[in-house]
mmCIF file of C-alpha atoms in Angstrom:
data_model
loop_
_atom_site.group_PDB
_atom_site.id
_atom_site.type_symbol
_atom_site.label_atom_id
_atom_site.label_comp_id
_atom_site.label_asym_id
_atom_site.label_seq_id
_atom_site.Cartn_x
_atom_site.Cartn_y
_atom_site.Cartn_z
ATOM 1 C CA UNK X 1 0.000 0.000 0.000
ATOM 2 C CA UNK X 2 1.384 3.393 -0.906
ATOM 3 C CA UNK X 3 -0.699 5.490 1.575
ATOM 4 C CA UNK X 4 -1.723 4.258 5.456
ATOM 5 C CA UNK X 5 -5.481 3.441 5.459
ATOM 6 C CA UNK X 6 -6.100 5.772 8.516
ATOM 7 C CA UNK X 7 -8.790 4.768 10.912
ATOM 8 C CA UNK X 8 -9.540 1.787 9.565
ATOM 9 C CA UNK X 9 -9.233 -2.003 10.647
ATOM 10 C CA UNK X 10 -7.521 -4.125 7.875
ATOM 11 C CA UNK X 11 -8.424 -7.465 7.960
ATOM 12 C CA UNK X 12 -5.834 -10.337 7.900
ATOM 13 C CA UNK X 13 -2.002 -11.729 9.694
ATOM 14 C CA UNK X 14 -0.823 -8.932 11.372
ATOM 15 C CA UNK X 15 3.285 -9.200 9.587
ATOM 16 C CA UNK X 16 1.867 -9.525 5.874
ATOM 17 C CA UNK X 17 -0.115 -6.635 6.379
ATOM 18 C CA UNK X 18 2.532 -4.265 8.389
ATOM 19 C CA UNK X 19 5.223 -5.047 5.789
ATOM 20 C CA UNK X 20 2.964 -4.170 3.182
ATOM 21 C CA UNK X 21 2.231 -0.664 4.337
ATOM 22 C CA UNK X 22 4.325 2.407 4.186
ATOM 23 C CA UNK X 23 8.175 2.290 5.956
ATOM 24 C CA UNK X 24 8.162 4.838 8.557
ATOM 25 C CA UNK X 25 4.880 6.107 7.714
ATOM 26 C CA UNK X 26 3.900 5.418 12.369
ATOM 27 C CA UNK X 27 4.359 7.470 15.266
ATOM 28 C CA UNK X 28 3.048 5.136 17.787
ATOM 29 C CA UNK X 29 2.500 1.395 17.658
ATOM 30 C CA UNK X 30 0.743 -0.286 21.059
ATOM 31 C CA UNK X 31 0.670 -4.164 20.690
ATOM 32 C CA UNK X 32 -0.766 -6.766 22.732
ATOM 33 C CA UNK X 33 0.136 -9.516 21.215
ATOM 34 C CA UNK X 34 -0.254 -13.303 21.843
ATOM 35 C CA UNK X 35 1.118 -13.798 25.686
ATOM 36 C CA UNK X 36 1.635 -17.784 24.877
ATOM 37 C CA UNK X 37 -0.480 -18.896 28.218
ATOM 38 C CA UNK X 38 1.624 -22.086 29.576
ATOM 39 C CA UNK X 39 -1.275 -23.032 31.449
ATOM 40 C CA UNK X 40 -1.379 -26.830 30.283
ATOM 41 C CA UNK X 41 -5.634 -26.660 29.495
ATOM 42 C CA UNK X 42 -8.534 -25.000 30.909
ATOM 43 C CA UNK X 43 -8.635 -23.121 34.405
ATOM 44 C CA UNK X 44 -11.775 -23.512 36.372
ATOM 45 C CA UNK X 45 -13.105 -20.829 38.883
ATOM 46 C CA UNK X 46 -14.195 -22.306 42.872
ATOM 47 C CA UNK X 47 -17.906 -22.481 40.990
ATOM 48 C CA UNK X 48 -16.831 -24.803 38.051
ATOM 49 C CA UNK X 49 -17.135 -21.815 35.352
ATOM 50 C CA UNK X 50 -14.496 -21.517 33.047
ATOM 51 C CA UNK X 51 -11.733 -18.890 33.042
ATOM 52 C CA UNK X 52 -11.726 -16.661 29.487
ATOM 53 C CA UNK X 53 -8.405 -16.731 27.008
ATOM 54 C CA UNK X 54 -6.956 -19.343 28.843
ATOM 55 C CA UNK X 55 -7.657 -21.398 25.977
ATOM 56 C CA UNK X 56 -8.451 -19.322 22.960
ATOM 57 C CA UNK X 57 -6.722 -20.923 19.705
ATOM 58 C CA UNK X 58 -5.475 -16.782 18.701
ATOM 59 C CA UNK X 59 -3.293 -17.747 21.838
ATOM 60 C CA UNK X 60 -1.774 -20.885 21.188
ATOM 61 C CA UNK X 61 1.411 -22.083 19.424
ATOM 62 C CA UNK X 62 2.760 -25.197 18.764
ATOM 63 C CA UNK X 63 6.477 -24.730 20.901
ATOM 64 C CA UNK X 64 8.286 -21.924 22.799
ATOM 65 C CA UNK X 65 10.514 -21.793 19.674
ATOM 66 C CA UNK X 66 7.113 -21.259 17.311
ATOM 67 C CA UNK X 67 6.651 -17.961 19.087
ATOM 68 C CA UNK X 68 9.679 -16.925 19.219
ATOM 69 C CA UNK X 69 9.833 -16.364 15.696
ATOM 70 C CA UNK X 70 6.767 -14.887 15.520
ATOM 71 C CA UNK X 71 7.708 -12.205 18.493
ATOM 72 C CA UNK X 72 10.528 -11.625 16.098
ATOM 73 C CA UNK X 73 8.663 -11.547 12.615
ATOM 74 C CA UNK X 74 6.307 -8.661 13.896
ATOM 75 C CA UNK X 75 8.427 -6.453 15.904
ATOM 76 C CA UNK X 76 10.937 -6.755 12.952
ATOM 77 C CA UNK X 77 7.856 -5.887 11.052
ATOM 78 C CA UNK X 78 7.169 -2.895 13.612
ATOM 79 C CA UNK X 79 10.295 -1.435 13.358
ATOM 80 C CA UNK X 80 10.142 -0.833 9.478
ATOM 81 C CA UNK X 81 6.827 0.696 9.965
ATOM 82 C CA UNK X 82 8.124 3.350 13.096
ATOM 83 C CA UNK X 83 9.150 6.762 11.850
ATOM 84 C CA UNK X 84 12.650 7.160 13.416
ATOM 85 C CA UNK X 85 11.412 9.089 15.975
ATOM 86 C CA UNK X 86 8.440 6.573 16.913
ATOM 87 C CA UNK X 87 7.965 4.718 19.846
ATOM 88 C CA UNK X 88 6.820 1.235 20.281
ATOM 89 C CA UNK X 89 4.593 0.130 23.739
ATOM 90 C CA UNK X 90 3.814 -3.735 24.003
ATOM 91 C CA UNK X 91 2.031 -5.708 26.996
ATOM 92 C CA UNK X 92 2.608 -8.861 28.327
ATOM 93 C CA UNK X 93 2.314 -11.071 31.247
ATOM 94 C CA UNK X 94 5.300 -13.650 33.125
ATOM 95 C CA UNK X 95 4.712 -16.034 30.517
ATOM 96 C CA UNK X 96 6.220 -13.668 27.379
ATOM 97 C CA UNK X 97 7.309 -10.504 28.329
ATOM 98 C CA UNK X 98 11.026 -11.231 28.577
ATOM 99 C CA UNK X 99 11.067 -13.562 25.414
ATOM 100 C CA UNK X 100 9.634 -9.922 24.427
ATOM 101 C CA UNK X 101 11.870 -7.897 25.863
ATOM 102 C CA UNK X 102 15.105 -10.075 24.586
ATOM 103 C CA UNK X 103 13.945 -9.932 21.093
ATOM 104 C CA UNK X 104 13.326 -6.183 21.247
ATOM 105 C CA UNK X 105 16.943 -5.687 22.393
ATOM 106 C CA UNK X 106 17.775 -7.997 19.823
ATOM 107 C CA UNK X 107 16.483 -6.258 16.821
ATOM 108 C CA UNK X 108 17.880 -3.021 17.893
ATOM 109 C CA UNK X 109 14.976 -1.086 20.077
ATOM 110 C CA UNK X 110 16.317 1.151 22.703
ATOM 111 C CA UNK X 111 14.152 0.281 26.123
ATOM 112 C CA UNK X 112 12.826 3.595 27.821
ATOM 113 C CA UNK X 113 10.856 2.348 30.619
ATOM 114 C CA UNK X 114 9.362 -0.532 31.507
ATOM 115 C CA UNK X 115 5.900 -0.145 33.084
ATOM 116 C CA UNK X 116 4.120 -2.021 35.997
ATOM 117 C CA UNK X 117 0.333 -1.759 35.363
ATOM 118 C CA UNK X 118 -1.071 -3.487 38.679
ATOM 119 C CA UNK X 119 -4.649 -4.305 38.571
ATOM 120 C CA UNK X 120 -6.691 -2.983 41.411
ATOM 121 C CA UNK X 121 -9.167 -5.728 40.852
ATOM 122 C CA UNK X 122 -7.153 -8.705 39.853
ATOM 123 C CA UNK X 123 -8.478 -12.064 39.202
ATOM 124 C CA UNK X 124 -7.675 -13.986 42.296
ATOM 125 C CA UNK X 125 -5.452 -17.722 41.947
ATOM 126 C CA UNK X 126 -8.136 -19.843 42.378
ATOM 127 C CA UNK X 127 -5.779 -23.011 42.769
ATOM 128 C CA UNK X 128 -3.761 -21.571 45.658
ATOM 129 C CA UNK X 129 -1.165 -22.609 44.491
ATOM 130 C CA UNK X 130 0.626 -19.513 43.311
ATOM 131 C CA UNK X 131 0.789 -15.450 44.188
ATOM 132 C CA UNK X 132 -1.991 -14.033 43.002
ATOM 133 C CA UNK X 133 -0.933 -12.781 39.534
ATOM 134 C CA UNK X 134 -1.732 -9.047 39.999
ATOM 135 C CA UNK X 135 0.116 -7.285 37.165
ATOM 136 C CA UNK X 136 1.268 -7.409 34.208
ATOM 137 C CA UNK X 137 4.227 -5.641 32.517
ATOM 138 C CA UNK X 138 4.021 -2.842 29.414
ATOM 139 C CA UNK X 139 7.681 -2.226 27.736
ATOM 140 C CA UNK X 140 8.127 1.277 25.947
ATOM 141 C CA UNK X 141 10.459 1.465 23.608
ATOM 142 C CA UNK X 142 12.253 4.109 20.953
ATOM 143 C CA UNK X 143 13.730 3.015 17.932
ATOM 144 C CA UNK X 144 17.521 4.225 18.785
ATOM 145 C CA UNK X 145 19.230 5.915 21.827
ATOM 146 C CA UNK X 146 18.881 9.023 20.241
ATOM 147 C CA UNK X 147 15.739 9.397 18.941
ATOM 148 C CA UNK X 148 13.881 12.566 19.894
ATOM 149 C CA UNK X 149 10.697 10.569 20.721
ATOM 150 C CA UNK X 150 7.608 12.445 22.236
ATOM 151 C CA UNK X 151 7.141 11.937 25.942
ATOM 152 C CA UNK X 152 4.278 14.295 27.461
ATOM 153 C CA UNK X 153 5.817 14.793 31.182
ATOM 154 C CA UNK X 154 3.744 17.819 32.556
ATOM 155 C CA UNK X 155 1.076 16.358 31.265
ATOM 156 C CA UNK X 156 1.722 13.174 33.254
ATOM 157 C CA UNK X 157 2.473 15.549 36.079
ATOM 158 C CA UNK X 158 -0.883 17.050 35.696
ATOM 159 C CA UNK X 159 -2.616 13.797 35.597
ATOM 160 C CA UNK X 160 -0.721 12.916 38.909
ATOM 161 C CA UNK X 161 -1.820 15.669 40.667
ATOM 162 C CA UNK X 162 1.426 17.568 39.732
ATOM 163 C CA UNK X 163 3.861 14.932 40.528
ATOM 164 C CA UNK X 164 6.033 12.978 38.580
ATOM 165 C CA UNK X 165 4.172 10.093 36.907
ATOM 166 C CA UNK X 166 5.863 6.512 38.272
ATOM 167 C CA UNK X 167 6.434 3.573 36.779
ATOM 168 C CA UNK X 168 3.912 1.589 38.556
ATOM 169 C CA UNK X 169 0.068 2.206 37.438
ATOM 170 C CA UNK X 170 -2.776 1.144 39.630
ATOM 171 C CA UNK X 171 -5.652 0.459 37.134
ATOM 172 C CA UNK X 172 -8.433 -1.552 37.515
ATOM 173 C CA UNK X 173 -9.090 -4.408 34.604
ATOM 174 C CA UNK X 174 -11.800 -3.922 32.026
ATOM 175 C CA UNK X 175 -15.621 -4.439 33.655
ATOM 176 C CA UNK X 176 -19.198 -3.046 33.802
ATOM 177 C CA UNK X 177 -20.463 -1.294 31.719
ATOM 178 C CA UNK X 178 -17.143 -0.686 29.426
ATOM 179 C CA UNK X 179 -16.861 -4.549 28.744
ATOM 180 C CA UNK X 180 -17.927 -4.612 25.448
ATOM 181 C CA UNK X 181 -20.348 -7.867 25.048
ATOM 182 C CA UNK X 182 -22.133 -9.492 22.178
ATOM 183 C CA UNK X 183 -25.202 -11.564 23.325
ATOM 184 C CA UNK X 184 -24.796 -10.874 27.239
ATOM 185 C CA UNK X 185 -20.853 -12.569 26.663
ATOM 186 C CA UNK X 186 -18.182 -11.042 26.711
ATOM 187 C CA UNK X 187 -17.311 -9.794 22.961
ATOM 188 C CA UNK X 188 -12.918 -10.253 23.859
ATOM 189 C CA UNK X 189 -11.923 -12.070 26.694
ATOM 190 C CA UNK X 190 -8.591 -9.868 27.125
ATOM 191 C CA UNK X 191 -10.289 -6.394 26.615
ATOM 192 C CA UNK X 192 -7.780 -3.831 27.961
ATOM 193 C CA UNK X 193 -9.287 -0.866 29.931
ATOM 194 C CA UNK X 194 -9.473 2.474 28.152
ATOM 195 C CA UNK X 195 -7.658 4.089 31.020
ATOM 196 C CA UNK X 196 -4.553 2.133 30.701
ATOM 197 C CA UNK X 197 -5.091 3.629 26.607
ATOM 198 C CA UNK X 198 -5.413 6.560 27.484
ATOM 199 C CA UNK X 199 -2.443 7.254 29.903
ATOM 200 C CA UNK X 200 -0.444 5.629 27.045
ATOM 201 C CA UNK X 201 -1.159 7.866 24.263
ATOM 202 C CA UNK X 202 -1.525 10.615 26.213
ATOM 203 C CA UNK X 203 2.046 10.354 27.375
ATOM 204 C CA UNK X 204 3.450 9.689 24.179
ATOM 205 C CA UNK X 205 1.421 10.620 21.529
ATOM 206 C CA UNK X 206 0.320 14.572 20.114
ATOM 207 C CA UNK X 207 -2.670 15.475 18.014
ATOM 208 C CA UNK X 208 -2.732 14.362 14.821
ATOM 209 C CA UNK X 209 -0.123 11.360 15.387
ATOM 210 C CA UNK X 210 -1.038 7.862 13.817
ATOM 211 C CA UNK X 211 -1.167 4.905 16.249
ATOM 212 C CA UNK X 212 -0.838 1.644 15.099
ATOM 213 C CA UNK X 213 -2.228 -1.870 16.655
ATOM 214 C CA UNK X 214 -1.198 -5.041 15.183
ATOM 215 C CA UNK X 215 -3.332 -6.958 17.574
ATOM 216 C CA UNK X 216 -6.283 -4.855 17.504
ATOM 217 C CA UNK X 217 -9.236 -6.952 19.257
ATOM 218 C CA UNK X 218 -12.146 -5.378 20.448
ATOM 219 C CA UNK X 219 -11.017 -1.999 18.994
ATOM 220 C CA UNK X 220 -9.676 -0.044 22.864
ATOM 221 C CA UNK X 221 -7.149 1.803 21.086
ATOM 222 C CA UNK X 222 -8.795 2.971 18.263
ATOM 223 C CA UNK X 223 -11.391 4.175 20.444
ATOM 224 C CA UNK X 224 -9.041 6.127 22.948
ATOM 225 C CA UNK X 225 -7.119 7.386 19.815
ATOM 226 C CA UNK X 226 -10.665 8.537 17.980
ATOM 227 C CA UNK X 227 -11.466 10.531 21.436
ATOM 228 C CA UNK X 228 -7.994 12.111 22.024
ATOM 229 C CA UNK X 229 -7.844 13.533 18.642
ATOM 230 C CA UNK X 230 -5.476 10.270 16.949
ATOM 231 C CA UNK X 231 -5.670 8.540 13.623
ATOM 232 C CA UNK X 232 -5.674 4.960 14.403
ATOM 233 C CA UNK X 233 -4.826 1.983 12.084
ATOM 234 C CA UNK X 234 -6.294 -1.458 13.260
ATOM 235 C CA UNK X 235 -5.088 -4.616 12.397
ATOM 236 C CA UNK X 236 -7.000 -7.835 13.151
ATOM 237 C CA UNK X 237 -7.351 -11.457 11.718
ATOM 238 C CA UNK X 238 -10.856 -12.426 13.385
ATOM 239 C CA UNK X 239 -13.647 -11.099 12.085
ATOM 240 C CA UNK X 240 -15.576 -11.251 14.907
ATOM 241 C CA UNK X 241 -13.595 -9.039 16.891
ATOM 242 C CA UNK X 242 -13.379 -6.840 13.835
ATOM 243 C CA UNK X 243 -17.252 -6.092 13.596
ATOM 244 C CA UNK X 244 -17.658 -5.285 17.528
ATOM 245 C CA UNK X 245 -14.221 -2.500 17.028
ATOM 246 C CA UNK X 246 -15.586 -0.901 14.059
ATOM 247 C CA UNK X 247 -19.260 -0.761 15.864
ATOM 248 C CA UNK X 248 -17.549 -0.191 19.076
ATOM 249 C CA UNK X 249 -15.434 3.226 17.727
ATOM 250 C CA UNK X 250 -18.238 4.412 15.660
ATOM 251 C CA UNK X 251 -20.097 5.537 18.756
ATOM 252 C CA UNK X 252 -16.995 7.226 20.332
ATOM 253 C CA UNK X 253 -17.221 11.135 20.117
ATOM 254 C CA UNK X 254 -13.769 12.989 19.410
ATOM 255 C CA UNK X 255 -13.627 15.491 22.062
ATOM 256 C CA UNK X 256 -13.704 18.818 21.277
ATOM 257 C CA UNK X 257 -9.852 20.712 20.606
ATOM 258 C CA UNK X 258 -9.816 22.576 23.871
ATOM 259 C CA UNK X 259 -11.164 19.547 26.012
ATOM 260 C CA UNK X 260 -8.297 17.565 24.056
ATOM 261 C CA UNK X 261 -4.908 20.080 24.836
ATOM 262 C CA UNK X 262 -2.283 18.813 27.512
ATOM 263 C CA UNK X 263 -0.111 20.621 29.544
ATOM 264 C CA UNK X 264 2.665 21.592 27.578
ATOM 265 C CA UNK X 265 6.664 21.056 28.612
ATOM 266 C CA UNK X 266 8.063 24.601 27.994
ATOM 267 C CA UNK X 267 11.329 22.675 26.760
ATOM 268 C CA UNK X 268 9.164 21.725 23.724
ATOM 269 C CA UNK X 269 7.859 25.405 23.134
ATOM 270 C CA UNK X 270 9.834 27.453 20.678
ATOM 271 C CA UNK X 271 13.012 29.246 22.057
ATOM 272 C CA UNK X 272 11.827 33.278 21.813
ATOM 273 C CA UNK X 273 15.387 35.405 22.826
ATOM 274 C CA UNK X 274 14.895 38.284 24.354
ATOM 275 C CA UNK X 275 16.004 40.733 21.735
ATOM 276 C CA UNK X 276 12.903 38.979 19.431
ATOM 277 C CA UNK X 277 10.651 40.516 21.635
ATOM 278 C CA UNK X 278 12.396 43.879 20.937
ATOM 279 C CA UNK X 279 13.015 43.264 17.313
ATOM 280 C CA UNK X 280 8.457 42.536 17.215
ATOM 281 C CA UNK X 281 8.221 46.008 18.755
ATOM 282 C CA UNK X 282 6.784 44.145 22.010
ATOM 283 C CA UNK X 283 9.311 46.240 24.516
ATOM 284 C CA UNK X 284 11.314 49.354 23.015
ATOM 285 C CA UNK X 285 14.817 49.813 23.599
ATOM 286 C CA UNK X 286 15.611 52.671 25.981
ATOM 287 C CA UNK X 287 12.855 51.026 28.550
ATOM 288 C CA UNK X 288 13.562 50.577 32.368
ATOM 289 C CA UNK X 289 13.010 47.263 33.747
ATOM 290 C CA UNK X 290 12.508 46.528 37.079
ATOM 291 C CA UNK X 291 12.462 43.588 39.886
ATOM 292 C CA UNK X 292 8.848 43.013 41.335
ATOM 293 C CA UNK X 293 9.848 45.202 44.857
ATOM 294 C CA UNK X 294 11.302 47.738 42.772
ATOM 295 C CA UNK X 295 14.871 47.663 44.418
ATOM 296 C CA UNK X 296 17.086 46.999 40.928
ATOM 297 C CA UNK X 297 16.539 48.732 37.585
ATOM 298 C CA UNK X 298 18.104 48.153 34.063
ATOM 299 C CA UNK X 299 17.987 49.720 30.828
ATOM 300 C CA UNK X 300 17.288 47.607 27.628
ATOM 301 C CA UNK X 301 19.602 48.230 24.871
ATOM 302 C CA UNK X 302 18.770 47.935 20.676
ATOM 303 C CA UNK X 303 20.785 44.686 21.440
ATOM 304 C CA UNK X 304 18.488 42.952 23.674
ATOM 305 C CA UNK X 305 21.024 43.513 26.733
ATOM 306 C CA UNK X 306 20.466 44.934 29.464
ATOM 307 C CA UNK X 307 22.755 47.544 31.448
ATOM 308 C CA UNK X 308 22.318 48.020 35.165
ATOM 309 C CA UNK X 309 24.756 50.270 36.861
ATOM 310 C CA UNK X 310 28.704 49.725 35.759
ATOM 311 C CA UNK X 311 27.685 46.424 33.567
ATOM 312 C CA UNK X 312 26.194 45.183 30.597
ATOM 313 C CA UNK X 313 24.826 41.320 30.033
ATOM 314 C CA UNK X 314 21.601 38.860 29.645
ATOM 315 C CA UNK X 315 18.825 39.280 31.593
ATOM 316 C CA UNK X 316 19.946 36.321 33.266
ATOM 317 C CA UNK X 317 23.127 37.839 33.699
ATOM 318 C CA UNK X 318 21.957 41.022 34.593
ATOM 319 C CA UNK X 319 19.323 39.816 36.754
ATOM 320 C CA UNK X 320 22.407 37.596 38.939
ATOM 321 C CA UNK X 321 24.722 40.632 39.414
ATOM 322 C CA UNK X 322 22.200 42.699 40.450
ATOM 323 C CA UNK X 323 20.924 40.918 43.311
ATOM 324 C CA UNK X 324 24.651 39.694 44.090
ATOM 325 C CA UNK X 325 23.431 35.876 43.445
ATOM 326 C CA UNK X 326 25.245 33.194 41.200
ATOM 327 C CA UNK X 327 22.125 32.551 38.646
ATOM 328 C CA UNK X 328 18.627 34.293 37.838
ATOM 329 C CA UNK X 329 16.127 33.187 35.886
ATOM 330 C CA UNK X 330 15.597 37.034 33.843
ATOM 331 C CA UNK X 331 12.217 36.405 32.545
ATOM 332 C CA UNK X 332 11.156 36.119 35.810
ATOM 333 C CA UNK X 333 12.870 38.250 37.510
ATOM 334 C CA UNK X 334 12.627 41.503 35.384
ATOM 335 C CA UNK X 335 9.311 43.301 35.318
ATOM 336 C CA UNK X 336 7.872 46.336 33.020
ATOM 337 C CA UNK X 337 5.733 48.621 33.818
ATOM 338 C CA UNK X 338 2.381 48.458 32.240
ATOM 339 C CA UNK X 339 -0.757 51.086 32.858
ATOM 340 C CA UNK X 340 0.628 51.187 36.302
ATOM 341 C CA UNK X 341 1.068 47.378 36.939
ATOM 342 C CA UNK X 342 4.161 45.655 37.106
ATOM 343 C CA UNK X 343 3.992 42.948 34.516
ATOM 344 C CA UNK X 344 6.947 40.087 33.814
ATOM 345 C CA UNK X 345 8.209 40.381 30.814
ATOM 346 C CA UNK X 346 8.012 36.502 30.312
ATOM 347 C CA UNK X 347 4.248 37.828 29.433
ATOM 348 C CA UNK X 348 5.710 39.237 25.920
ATOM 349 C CA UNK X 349 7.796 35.830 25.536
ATOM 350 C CA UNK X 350 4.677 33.866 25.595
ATOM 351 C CA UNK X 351 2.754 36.461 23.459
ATOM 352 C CA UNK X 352 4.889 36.228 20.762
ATOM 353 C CA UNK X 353 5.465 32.276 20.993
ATOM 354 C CA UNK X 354 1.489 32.454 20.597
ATOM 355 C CA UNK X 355 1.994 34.761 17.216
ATOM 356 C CA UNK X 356 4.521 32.086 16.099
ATOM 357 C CA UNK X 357 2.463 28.944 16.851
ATOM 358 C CA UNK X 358 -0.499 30.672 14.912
ATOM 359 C CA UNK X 359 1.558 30.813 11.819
#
């Protein structure tokens, strides 16, 4: 395919398709792929019912050595369909997550984190003969160690009540209402929860981006992506789980572009200098700028220094020897005044990145 069929679910083996579209046409790829369940037959519940996926045929292979090169077919796959800058998230549980994790090494992937989603609500060990399994493990990965991949941290921050998102997620597993059923059953027995989704893309993912799932089931992140403002590309080889996805997403509302904006890092805003602002006729050179208690004063020059007394720098600079300190953050620190009102000059800095985003 010469163009990536965006927001659509392509029907078929997830490595035929992905090496037939578009080389690093994909910001984002989130797999959850086979995990391989060793679980030697069913797995009964105190009650006699039967436990989901333990044995779905999508999940079995005939050896250990079978799925190894499959794990290595589609994230080889994966990694010719990543944009160089593109990140790669995939889930597993104990029984394949390292086989994972070796063959992402492997091929080349550089890891970032790896993530510990524990369930609030897991499925107790009904055997007793084991801890109760209460996690399992998401691996984030870039293509190279210097890849300038897209990692939202204030807006993490802001999600975590304005501190720094960990490694360890408390989530609870897909139930109620959002498990998706066909019939009164359950449409996919592994349904992922929407918010694990959506703290994934929303850490690593901007508007517009293209996410790609290989193992796209009952459609969660095409839904999370179609609300979030994300194209989406589904693949999937069951048509059953196909039909409940594309019904599933097609009653998901985007949400409107001002309900959609994150908190922005200010490293990824555009660097404004301070002599731009004096070049855009925001501030005028000859003006006096002043510290919010009005003890220090400088003069702005045609330059975009400042002089202050017997010397001549930065703001920052300016701002430091001033107050007799070894740094100062001058945007800050500096003030104009402004209808009587003492206003930061940082104020014109983000003015004018706003003039520059807008064109």
């Amino acid at each position: 395919m010469e163009t990536l069929p965006l927001n659509r679910v392509i029907e078929g083996d997830c490595i035929d398709i992905m090496n037939s579209l578009p080389a690093g046409s994909v910001d984002v790829i989130f797999a959850d792929p086979p995990y391989n369940l060793q679980l030697g037959g069913e797995l009964l519940r105190p009650d006699n019912s039967k436990v989901d996926a333990v044995t779905d045929a999508w999940d079995k292979f005939s050896s250990l050595a079978d799925y190894d090169h499959f794990t290595r077919a589609w994230l080889a796959a994966a990694r010719r369909l990543l944009k160089d800058n593109g990140t790669l998230w995939v889930i597993g549980s104990y029984h394949n997550i390292f086989k994972v994790g070796s063959a992402l090494q492997d091929l080349g992937f550089w890891v970032l984190n790896d993530i510990i989603w524990r369930k609030a609500n897991p499925m107790p060990n009904f055997k007793g003969t084991r801890f109760t399994n209460a996690h399992e493990t998401l691996i984030w990965c870039s293509k190279s160690p210097d890849a300038k991949y897209t990692f939202n941290y204030d807006a993490m921050k802001a999600l975590n009540e304005e501190l720094q998102m960990r490694s360890d997620w408390v989530i609870p597993i897909c139930s109620g209402a959002e498990r998706v059923r066909v019939d009164g059953e359950k449409a996919h027995s592994t349904q992922k929860p929407e918010a694990l989704l959506h703290r994934v893309l929303l850490s690593s993912t901007k508007a517009g981006d293209v996410v790609l799932d290989p193992f796209f089931g009952s459609g969660t992140t095409g839904a999370v992506a179609k609300r979030l403002g994300r194209s989406f590309v589904g693949i999937e080889r069951e048509r059953r789980y196909i039909n409940v996805a594309i019904e599933r997403i097609a009653r998901v509302a985007p949400l409107a572009p001002d309900a959609a904006a994150i908190t922005t890092s200010k490293r990824a805003e555009p660097r404004v200098p301070f002599g731009a602002l004096i070049e855009n006729g925001l501030l005028k050179p000859g003006v006096v700028l002043t510290d919010p208690s009005r003890r220090h004063t400088a003069r702005v020059r045609a330059d975009g220094s400042l002089a202050a007394r017997d010397a001549t720098g930065s703001i920052h600079q300016i701002g430091a020897f001033v107050q007799g300190a070894p740094a100062c953050n001058g945007w800050t620190f500096w003030h104009v005044e402004q209808r009587g009102k003492l206003v930061p000059i940082d104020v014109y800095r983000q003015q004018l990145r706003a003039e520059m985003a807008a064109h």
